[in-house]
Short mmCIF file of C-alpha atoms in Angstrom, two decimals:
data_model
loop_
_atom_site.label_atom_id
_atom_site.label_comp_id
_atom_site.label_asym_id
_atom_site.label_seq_id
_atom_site.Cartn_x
_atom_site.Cartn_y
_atom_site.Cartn_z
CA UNK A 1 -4.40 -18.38 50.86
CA UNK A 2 -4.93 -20.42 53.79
CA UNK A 3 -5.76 -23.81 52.25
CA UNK A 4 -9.36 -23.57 53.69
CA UNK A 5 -12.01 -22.36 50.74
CA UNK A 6 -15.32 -21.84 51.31
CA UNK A 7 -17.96 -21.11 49.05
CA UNK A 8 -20.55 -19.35 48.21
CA UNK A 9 -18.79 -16.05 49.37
CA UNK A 10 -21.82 -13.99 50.06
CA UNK A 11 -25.50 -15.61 49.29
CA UNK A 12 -28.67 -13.96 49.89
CA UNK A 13 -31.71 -16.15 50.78
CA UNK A 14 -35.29 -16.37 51.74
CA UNK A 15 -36.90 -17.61 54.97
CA UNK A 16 -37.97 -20.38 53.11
CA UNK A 17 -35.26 -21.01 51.24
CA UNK A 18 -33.06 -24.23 51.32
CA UNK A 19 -29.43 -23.46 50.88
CA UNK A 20 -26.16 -25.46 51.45
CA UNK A 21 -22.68 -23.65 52.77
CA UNK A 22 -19.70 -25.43 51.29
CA UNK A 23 -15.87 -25.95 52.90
CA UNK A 24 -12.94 -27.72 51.08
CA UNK A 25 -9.50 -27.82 53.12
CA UNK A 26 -6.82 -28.81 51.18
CA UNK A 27 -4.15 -28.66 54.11
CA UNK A 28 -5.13 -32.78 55.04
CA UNK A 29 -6.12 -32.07 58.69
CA UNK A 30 -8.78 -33.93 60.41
CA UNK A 31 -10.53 -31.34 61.98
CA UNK A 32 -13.17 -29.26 61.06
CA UNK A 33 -15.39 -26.90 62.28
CA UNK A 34 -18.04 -23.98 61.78
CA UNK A 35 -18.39 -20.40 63.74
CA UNK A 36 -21.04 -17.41 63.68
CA UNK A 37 -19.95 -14.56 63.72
CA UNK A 38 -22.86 -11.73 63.72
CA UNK A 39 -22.07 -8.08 63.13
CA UNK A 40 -20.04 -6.62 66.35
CA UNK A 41 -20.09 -10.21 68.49
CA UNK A 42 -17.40 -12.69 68.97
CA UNK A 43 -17.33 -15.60 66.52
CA UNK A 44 -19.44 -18.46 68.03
CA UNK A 45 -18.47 -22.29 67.55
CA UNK A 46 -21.19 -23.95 65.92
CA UNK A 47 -20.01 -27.64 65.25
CA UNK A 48 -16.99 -30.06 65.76
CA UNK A 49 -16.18 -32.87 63.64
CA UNK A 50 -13.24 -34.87 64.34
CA UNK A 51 -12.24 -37.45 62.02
CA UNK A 52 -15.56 -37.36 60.42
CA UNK A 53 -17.50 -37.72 63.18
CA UNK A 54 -19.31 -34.65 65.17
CA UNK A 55 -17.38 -34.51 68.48
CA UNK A 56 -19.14 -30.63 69.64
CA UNK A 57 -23.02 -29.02 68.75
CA UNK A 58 -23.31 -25.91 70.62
CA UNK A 59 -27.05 -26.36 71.13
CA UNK A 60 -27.35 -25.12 67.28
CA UNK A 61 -31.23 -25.06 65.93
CA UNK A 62 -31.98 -27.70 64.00
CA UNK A 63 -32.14 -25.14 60.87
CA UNK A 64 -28.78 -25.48 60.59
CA UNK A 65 -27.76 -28.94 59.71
CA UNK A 66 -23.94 -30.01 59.14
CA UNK A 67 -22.44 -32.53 57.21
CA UNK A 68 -18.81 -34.11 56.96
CA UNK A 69 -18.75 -36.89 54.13
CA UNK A 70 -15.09 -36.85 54.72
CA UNK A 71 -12.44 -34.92 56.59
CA UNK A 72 -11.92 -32.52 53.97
CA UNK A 73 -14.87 -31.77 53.08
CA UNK A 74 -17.67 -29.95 55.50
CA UNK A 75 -21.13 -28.61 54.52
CA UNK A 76 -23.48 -26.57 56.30
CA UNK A 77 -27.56 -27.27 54.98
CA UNK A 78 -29.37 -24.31 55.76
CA UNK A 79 -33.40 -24.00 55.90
CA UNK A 80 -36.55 -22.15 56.77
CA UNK A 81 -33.92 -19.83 58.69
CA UNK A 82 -34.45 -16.13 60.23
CA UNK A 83 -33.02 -12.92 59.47
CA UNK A 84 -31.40 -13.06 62.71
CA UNK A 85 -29.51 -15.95 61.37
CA UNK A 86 -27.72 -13.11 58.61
CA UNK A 87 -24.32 -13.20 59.64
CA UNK A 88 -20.42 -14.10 58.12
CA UNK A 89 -20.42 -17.82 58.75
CA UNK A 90 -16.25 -19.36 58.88
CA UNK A 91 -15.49 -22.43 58.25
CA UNK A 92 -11.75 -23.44 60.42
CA UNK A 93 -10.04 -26.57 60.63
CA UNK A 94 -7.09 -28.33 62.57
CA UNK A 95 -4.89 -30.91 62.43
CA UNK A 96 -6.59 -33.13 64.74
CA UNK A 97 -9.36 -30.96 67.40
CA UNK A 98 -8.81 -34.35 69.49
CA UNK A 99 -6.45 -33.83 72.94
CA UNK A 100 -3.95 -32.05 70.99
CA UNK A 101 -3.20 -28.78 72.70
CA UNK A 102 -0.58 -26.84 70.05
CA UNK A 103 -3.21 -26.51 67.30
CA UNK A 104 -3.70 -23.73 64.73
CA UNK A 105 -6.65 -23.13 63.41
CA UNK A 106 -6.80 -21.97 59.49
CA UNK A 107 -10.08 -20.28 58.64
CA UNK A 108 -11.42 -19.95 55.07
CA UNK A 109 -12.83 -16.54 54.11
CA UNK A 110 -16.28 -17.39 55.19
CA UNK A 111 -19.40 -16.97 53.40
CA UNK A 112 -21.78 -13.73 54.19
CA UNK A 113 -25.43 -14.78 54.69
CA UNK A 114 -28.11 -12.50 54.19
CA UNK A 115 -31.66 -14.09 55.22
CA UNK A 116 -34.49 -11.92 53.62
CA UNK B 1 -12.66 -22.45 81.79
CA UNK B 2 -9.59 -20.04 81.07
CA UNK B 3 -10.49 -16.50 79.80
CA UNK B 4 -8.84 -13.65 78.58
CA UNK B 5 -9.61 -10.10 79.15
CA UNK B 6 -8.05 -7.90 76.17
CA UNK B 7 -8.71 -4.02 75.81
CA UNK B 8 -11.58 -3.18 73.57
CA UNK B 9 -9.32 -1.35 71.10
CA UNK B 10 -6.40 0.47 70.73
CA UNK B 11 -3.99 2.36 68.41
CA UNK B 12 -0.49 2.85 67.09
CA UNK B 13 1.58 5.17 64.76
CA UNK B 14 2.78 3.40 61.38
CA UNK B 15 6.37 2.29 62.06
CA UNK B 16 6.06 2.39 65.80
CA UNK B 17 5.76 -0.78 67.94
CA UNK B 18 2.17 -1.95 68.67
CA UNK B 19 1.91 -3.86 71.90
CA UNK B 20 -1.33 -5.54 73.08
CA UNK B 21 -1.58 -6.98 76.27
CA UNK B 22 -3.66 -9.81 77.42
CA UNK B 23 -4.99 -11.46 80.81
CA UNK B 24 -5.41 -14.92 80.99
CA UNK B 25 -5.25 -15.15 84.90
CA UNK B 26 -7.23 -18.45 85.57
CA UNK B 27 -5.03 -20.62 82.62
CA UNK B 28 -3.47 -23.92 83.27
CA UNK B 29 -0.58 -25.40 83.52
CA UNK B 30 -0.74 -26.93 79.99
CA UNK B 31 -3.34 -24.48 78.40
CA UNK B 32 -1.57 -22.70 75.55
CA UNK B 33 -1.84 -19.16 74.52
CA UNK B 34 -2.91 -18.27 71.18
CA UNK B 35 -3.05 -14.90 69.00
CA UNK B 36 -5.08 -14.75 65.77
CA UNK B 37 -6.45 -11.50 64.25
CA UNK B 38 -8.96 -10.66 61.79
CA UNK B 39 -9.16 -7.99 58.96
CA UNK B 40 -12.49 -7.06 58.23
CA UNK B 41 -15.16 -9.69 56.77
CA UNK B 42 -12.72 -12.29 56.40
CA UNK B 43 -11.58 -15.19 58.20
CA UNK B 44 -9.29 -15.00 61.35
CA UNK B 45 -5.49 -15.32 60.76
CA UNK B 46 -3.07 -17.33 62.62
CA UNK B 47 -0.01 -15.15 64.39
CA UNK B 48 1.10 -17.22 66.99
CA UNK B 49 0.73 -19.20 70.32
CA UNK B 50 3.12 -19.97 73.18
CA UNK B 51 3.14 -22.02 76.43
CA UNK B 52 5.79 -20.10 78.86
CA UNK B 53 8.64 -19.26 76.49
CA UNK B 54 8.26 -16.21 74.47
CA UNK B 55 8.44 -16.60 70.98
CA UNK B 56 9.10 -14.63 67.65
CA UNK B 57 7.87 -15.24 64.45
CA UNK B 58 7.94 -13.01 61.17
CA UNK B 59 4.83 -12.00 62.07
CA UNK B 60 5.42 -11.10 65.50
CA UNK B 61 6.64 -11.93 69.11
CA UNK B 62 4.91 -12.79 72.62
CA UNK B 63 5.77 -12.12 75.58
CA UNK B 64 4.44 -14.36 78.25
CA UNK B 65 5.01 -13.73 82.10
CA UNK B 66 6.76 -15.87 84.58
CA UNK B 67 3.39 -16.94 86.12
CA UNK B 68 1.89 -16.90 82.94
CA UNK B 69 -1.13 -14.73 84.16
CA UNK B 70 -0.63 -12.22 81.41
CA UNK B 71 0.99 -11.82 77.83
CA UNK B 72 1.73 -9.36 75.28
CA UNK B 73 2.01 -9.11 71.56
CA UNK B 74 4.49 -7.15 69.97
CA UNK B 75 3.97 -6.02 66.22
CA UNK B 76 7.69 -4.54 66.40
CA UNK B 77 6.77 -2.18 62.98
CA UNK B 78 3.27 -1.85 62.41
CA UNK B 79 2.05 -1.03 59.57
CA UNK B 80 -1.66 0.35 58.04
CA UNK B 81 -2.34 -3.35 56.93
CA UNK B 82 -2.08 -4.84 60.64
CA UNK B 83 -5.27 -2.70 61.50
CA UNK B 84 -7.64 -5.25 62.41
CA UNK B 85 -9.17 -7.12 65.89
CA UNK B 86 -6.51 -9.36 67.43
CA UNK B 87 -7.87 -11.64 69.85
CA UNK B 88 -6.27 -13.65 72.59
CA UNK B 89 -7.27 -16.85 73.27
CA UNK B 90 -6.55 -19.86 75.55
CA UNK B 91 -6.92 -23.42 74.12
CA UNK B 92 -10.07 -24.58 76.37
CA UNK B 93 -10.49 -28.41 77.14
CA UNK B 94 -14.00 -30.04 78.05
CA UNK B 95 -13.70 -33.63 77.54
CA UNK B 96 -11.34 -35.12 75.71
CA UNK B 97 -11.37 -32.33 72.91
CA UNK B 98 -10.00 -28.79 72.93
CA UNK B 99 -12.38 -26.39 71.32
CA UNK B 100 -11.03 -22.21 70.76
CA UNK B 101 -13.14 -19.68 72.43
CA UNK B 102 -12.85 -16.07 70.84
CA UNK B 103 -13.69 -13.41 72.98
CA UNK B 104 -14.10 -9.26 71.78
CA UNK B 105 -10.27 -9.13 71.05
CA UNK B 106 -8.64 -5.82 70.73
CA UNK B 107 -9.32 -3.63 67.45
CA UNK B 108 -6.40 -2.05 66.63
CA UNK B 109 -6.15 0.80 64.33
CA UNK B 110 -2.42 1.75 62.65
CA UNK B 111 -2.89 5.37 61.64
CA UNK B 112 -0.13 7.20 59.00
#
């Protein structure tokens, strides 16, 4: 148990689907963040948000939309995507993703998307 | 931007030492080194990080080189449940912020 809990943990959805990804961390950090990771690549960084606010968007399509009501809470809104989109999507977060250079990152389980 | 070359994969003997090296040639001054690993399908796993010092854990120790171009880390007794990728990473900084970059990492298979 890592204090990071994501949910759903697999979800199966159609291209024209609307579907929402959901993080909790319990561990009172600040930072938060989302990663790709398709079958046999390196996990990708998708978004930032530091303090609330999104600090990194690593030229993401616009079918994937975050959100961060607060900083322990992180969504990720999901619609008309592709099947190339299918992949294990991890939610991480950080004490503060801000300057600090000593930070661990604790991952949740991740969710596995499968886009029909 | 520091990167870290790490062999594809590798393997070790239950109760034997694993030791996986990494290359992190082009890292700062005050750029940390981190390990993580991941079992498969679930979310990478914290082992440990280190600026020059090495450093020892319960889950397992690095060793980092005087000039701080390379490091290793040492699962002193592995076991069948530390097969998984282990990836090496350097904490990157563009801006203000300091975002971790995961490369390939290593996949490491503890055989009986």
């Amino acid at each position: 148990e890592t204090g990071v809990t994501q949910t759903p943990r697999h979800l199966v959805m159609g291209m024209t689907n609307k579907k929402s990804l959901k993080c909790e961390q319990h561990l009172g950090h600040n930072a938060m963040y989302w990663y790709k990771q398709s079958a046999k690549k390196p996990l990708e960084l998708m978004f930032v948000y530091n303090f609330k606010e999104q600090t990194e968007n690593n030229s993401v399509p616009s079918r994937f939309s975050p959100e961060c009501p607060n900083s322990s809470h992180l969504f990720l809104h999901l619609h008309t995507l592709q099947p190339e989109d299918s992949a294990l999507y991890l939610c991480a977060s950080s004490q503060d993703g801000q300057g600090a250079r000593n930070e661990k990152l604790f991952f949740g389980s991740g969710t596995q998307l499968s886009v029909l | 931007d520091a990167k870290t070359t790490q062999p594809p994969s590798m393997d070790c003997a239950e109760g034997r030492a694993a030791n996986l090296p990494c290359n992190h040639s082009t890292i700062s001054g005050n750029e940390y080194v981190y390990w993580y690993r991941q079992i498969h399908s679930q979310g990478p796993q914290y082992i440990i990080h280190g600026l020059k010092n090495n450093e020892t854990n319960e889950m397992a120790s690095l060793i980092i080189t005087e000039d701080r171009k390379s490091s290793t880390l040492i699962l002193p007794h592995a076991t069948l449940r530390d097969t998984a990728v282990y990836y090496c990473i350097v904490r990157v900084g563009t801006g203000g912020s300091y975002i971790p970059t995961f490369g390939r990492g290593t996949s490491l298979i503890v055989h009986p």
